Short mmCIF file of C-alpha atoms in Angstrom, two decimals:
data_model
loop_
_atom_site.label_atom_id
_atom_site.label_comp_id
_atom_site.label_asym_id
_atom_site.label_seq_id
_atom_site.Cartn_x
_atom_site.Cartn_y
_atom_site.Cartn_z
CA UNK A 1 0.00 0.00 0.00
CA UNK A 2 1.53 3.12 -1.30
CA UNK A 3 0.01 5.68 0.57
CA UNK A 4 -0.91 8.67 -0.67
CA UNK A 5 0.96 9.68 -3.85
CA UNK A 6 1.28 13.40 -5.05
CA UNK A 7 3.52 14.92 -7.42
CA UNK A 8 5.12 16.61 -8.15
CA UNK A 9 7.15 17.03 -4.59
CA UNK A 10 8.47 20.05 -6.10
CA UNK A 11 7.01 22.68 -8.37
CA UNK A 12 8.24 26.33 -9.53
CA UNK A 13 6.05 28.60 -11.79
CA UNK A 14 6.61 31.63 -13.00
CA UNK A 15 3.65 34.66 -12.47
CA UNK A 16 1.11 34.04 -14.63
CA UNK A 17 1.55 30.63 -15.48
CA UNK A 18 -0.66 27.43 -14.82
CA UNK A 19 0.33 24.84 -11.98
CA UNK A 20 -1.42 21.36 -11.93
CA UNK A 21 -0.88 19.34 -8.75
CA UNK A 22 -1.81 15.60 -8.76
CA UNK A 23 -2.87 13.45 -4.99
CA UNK A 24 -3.40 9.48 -6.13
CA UNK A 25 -5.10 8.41 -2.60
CA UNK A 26 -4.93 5.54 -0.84
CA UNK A 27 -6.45 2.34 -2.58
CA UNK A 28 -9.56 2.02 -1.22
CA UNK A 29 -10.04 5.72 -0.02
CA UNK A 30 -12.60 7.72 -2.33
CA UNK A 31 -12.63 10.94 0.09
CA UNK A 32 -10.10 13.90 -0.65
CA UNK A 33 -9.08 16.64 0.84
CA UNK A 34 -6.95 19.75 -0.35
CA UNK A 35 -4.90 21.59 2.30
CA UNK A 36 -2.18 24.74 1.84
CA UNK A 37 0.28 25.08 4.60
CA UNK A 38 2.19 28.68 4.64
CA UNK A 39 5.58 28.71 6.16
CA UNK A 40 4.90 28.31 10.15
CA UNK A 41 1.55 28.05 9.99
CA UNK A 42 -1.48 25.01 10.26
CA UNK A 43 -3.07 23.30 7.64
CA UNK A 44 -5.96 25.23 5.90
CA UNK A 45 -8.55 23.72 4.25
CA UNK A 46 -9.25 24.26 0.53
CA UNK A 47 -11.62 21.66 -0.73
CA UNK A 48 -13.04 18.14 -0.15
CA UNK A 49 -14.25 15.64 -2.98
CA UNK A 50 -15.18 12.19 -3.25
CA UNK A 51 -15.53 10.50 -6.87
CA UNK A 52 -16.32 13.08 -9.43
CA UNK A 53 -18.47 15.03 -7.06
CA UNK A 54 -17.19 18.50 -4.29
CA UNK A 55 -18.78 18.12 -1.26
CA UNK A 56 -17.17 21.73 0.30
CA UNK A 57 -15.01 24.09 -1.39
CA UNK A 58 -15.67 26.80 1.18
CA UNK A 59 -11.76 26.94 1.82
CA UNK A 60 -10.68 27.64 -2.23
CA UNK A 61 -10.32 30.78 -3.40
CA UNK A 62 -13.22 31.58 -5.91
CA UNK A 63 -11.21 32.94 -8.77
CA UNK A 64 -8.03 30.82 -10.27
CA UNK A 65 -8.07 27.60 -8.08
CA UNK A 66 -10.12 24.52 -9.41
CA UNK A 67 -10.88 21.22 -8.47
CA UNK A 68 -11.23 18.08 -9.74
CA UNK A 69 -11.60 14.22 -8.40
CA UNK A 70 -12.59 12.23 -11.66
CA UNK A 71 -13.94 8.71 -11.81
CA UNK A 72 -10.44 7.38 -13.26
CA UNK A 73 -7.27 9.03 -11.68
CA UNK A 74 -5.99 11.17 -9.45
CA UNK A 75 -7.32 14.58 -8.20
CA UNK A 76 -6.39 17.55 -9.68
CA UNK A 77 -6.01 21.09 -7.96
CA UNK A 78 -5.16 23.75 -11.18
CA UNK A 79 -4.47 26.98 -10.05
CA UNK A 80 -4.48 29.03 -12.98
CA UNK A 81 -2.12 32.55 -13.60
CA UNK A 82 -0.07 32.01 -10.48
CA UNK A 83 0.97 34.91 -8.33
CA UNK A 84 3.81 35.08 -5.53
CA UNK A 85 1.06 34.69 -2.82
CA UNK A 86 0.14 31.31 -4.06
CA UNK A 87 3.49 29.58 -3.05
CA UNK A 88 3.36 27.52 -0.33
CA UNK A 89 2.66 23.53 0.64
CA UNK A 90 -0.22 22.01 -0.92
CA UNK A 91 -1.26 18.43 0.76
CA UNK A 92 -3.65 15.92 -0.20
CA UNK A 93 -5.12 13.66 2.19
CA UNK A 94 -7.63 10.92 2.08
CA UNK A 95 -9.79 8.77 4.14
CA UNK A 96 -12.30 6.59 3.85
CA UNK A 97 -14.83 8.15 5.29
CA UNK A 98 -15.28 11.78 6.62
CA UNK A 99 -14.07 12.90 9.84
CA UNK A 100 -12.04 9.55 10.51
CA UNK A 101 -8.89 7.91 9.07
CA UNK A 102 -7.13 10.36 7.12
CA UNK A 103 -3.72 9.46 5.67
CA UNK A 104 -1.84 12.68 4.18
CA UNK A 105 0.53 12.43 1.48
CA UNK A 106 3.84 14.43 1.42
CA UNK A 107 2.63 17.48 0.08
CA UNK A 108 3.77 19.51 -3.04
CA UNK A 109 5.75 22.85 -2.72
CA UNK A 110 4.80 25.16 -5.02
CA UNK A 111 7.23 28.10 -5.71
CA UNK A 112 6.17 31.16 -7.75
CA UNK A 113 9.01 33.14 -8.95
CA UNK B 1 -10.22 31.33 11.90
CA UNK B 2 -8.55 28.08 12.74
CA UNK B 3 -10.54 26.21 14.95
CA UNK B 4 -7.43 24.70 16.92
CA UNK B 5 -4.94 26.87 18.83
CA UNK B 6 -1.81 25.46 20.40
CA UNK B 7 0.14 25.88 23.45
CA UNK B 8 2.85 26.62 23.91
CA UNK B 9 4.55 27.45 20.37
CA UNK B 10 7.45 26.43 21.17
CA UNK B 11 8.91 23.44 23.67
CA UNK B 12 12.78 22.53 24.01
CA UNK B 13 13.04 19.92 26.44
CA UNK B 14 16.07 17.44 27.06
CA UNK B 15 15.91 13.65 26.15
CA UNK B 16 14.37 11.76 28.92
CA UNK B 17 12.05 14.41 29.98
CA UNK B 18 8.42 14.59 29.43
CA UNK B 19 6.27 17.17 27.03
CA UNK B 20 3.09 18.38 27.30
CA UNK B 21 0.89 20.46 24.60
CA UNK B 22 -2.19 21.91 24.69
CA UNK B 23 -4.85 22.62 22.18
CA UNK B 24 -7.99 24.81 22.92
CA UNK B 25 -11.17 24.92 20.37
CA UNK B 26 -14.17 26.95 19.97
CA UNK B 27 -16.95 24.86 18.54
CA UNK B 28 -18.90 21.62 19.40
CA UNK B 29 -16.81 18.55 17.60
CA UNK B 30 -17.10 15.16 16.98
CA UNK B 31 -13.40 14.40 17.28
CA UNK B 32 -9.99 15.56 17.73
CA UNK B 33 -6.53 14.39 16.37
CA UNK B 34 -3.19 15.32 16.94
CA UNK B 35 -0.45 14.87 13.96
CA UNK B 36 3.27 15.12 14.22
CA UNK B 37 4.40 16.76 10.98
CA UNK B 38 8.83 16.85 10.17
CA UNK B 39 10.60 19.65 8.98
CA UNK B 40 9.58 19.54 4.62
CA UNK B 41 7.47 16.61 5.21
CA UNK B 42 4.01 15.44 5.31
CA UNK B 43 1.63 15.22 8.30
CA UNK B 44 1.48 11.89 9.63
CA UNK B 45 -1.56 11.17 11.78
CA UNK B 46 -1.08 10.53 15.70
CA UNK B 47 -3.70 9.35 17.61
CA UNK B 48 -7.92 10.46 17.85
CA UNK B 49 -9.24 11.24 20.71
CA UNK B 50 -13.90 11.12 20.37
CA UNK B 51 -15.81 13.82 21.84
CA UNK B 52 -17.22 11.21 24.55
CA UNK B 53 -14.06 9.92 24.96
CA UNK B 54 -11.44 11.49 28.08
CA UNK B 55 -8.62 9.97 27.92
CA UNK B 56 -6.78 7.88 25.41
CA UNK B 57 -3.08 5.87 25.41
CA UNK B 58 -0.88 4.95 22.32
CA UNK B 59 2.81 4.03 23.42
CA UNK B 60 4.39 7.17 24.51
CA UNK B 61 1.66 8.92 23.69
CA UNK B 62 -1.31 10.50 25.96
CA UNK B 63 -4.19 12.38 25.23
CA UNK B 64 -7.05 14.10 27.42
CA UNK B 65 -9.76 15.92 26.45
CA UNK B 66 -12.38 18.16 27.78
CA UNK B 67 -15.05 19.16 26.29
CA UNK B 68 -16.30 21.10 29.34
CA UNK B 69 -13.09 23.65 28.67
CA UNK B 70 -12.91 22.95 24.90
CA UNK B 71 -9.43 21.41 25.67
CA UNK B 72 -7.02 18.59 24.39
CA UNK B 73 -3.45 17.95 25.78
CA UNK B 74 -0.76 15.42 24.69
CA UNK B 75 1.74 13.85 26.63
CA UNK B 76 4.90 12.39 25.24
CA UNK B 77 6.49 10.31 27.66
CA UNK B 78 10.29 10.03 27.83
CA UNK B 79 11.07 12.06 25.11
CA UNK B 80 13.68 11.07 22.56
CA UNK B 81 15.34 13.34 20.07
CA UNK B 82 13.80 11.60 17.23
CA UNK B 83 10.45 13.48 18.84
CA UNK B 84 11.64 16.52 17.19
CA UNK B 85 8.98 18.11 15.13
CA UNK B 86 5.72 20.12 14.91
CA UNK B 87 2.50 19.24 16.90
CA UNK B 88 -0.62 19.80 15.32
CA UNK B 89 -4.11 19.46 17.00
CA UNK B 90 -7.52 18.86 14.28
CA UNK B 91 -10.68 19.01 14.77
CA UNK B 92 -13.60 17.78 12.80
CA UNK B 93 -16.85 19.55 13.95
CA UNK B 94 -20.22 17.75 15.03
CA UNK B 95 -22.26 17.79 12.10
CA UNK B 96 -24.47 21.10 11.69
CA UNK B 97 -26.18 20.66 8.51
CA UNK B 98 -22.59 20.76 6.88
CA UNK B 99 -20.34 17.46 6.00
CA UNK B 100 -18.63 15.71 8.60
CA UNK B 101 -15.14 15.40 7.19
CA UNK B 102 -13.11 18.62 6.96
CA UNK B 103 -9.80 19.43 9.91
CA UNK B 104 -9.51 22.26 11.41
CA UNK B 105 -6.23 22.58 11.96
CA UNK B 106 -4.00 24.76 14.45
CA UNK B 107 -0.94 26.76 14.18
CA UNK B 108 1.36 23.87 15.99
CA UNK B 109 3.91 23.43 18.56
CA UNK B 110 7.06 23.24 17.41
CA UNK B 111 9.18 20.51 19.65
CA UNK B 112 12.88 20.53 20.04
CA UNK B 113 14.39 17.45 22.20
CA UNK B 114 17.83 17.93 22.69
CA UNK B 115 20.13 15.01 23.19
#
């Protein structure tokens, strides 16, 4: 059991540009939840899907940030036209079910330069 | 806001010794979890505590709760320096109409164990 897979561990964007992060979730798991960490800070919620549905997105920005959780492959958060604000640690977890069981995968730093 | 807040932000203890942290909440929840996150690395999941639950064990580990005071603390026993890391309390509020399922996380508490 591989966890909770995202990629790119690493990803630097220039302003203006797209950046497409991918969370593969635990076999099994078909909840998914979007986190952003800023330097120092908690986890803050951005989104939660199960298969091909959102079920909250009260923690995404409303313009430039998108998400996806198709029936086949991994979830998708796009945030389109970067800016310097949007770097930071994005992590995917899954579970499940909600509210129990969550296994978080190792996050993806996002760099906007 | 973040629903969890934790205290204090900082710990440096020596090996051996034992360190507490405390996380206060502001809503009604259906359970808490602590997570241990590593500098760069992902968040890897503790122990959860349920609302009607007080106390719980896991190893080294000990958590209370009270939901009187809207309080969690955890207890690491004999603390090594592998213990080094962040602390993070979450949350997951009692259902209001909304989904069970999102954390509320806190800011941490940043543990240093020094050999």
């Amino acid at each position: 059991n591989a966890g909770v897979m995202q990629n790119p561990r690493h990803l630097v964007r220039r302003r203006g540009q797209e950046a497409r992060l991918r969370c593969s979730p635990m076999k099994g798991h078909s909840h998914v939840y979007w986190y952003r960490q800023l330097p120092e800070e908690g986890l803050k919620f951005m989104v939660y899907l199960q298969k091909e549905n959102i079920i909250d997105e009260s923690g995404m920005p409303k313009e430039r940030f998108s998400a996806e959780f198709p029936k086949e492959g991994p979830s998708i958060l796009r945030i389109q036209q970067v800016v310097r604000g949007d770097s930071a640690a994005y992590f995917c977890a899954s579970s499940s079910q909600g509210g129990y069981g969550y296994t978080f995968g190792s996050g993806t730093r996002l760099t906007v330069v | 806001s973040q629903q969890g807040e934790e205290d204090p932000q900082a710990l440096s203890i020596q090996e051996g010794e034992n360190a507490t942290m405390n996380c206060s909440y502001k809503t009604s929840i259906n359970n808490l979890q602590w997570y241990r996150q590593n500098s760069g690395r992902g968040l890897v999941h503790l122990i959860l505590i349920r609302s009607n639950e007080r106390e719980k064990h896991s190893g080294r580990l000990r958590v209370t709760l009270d939901t009187s005071k809207k309080s969690s603390s955890l207890l690491i026993t004999a603390s090594r320096a592998a213990d080094t890391a962040s602390y993070f309390c979450a949350t997951v509020q009692r259902d209001r109409g909304s989904t069970l399922g999102r954390l509320y996380f806190g800011r941490g508490t940043q543990l240093t164990v020094w050999p």
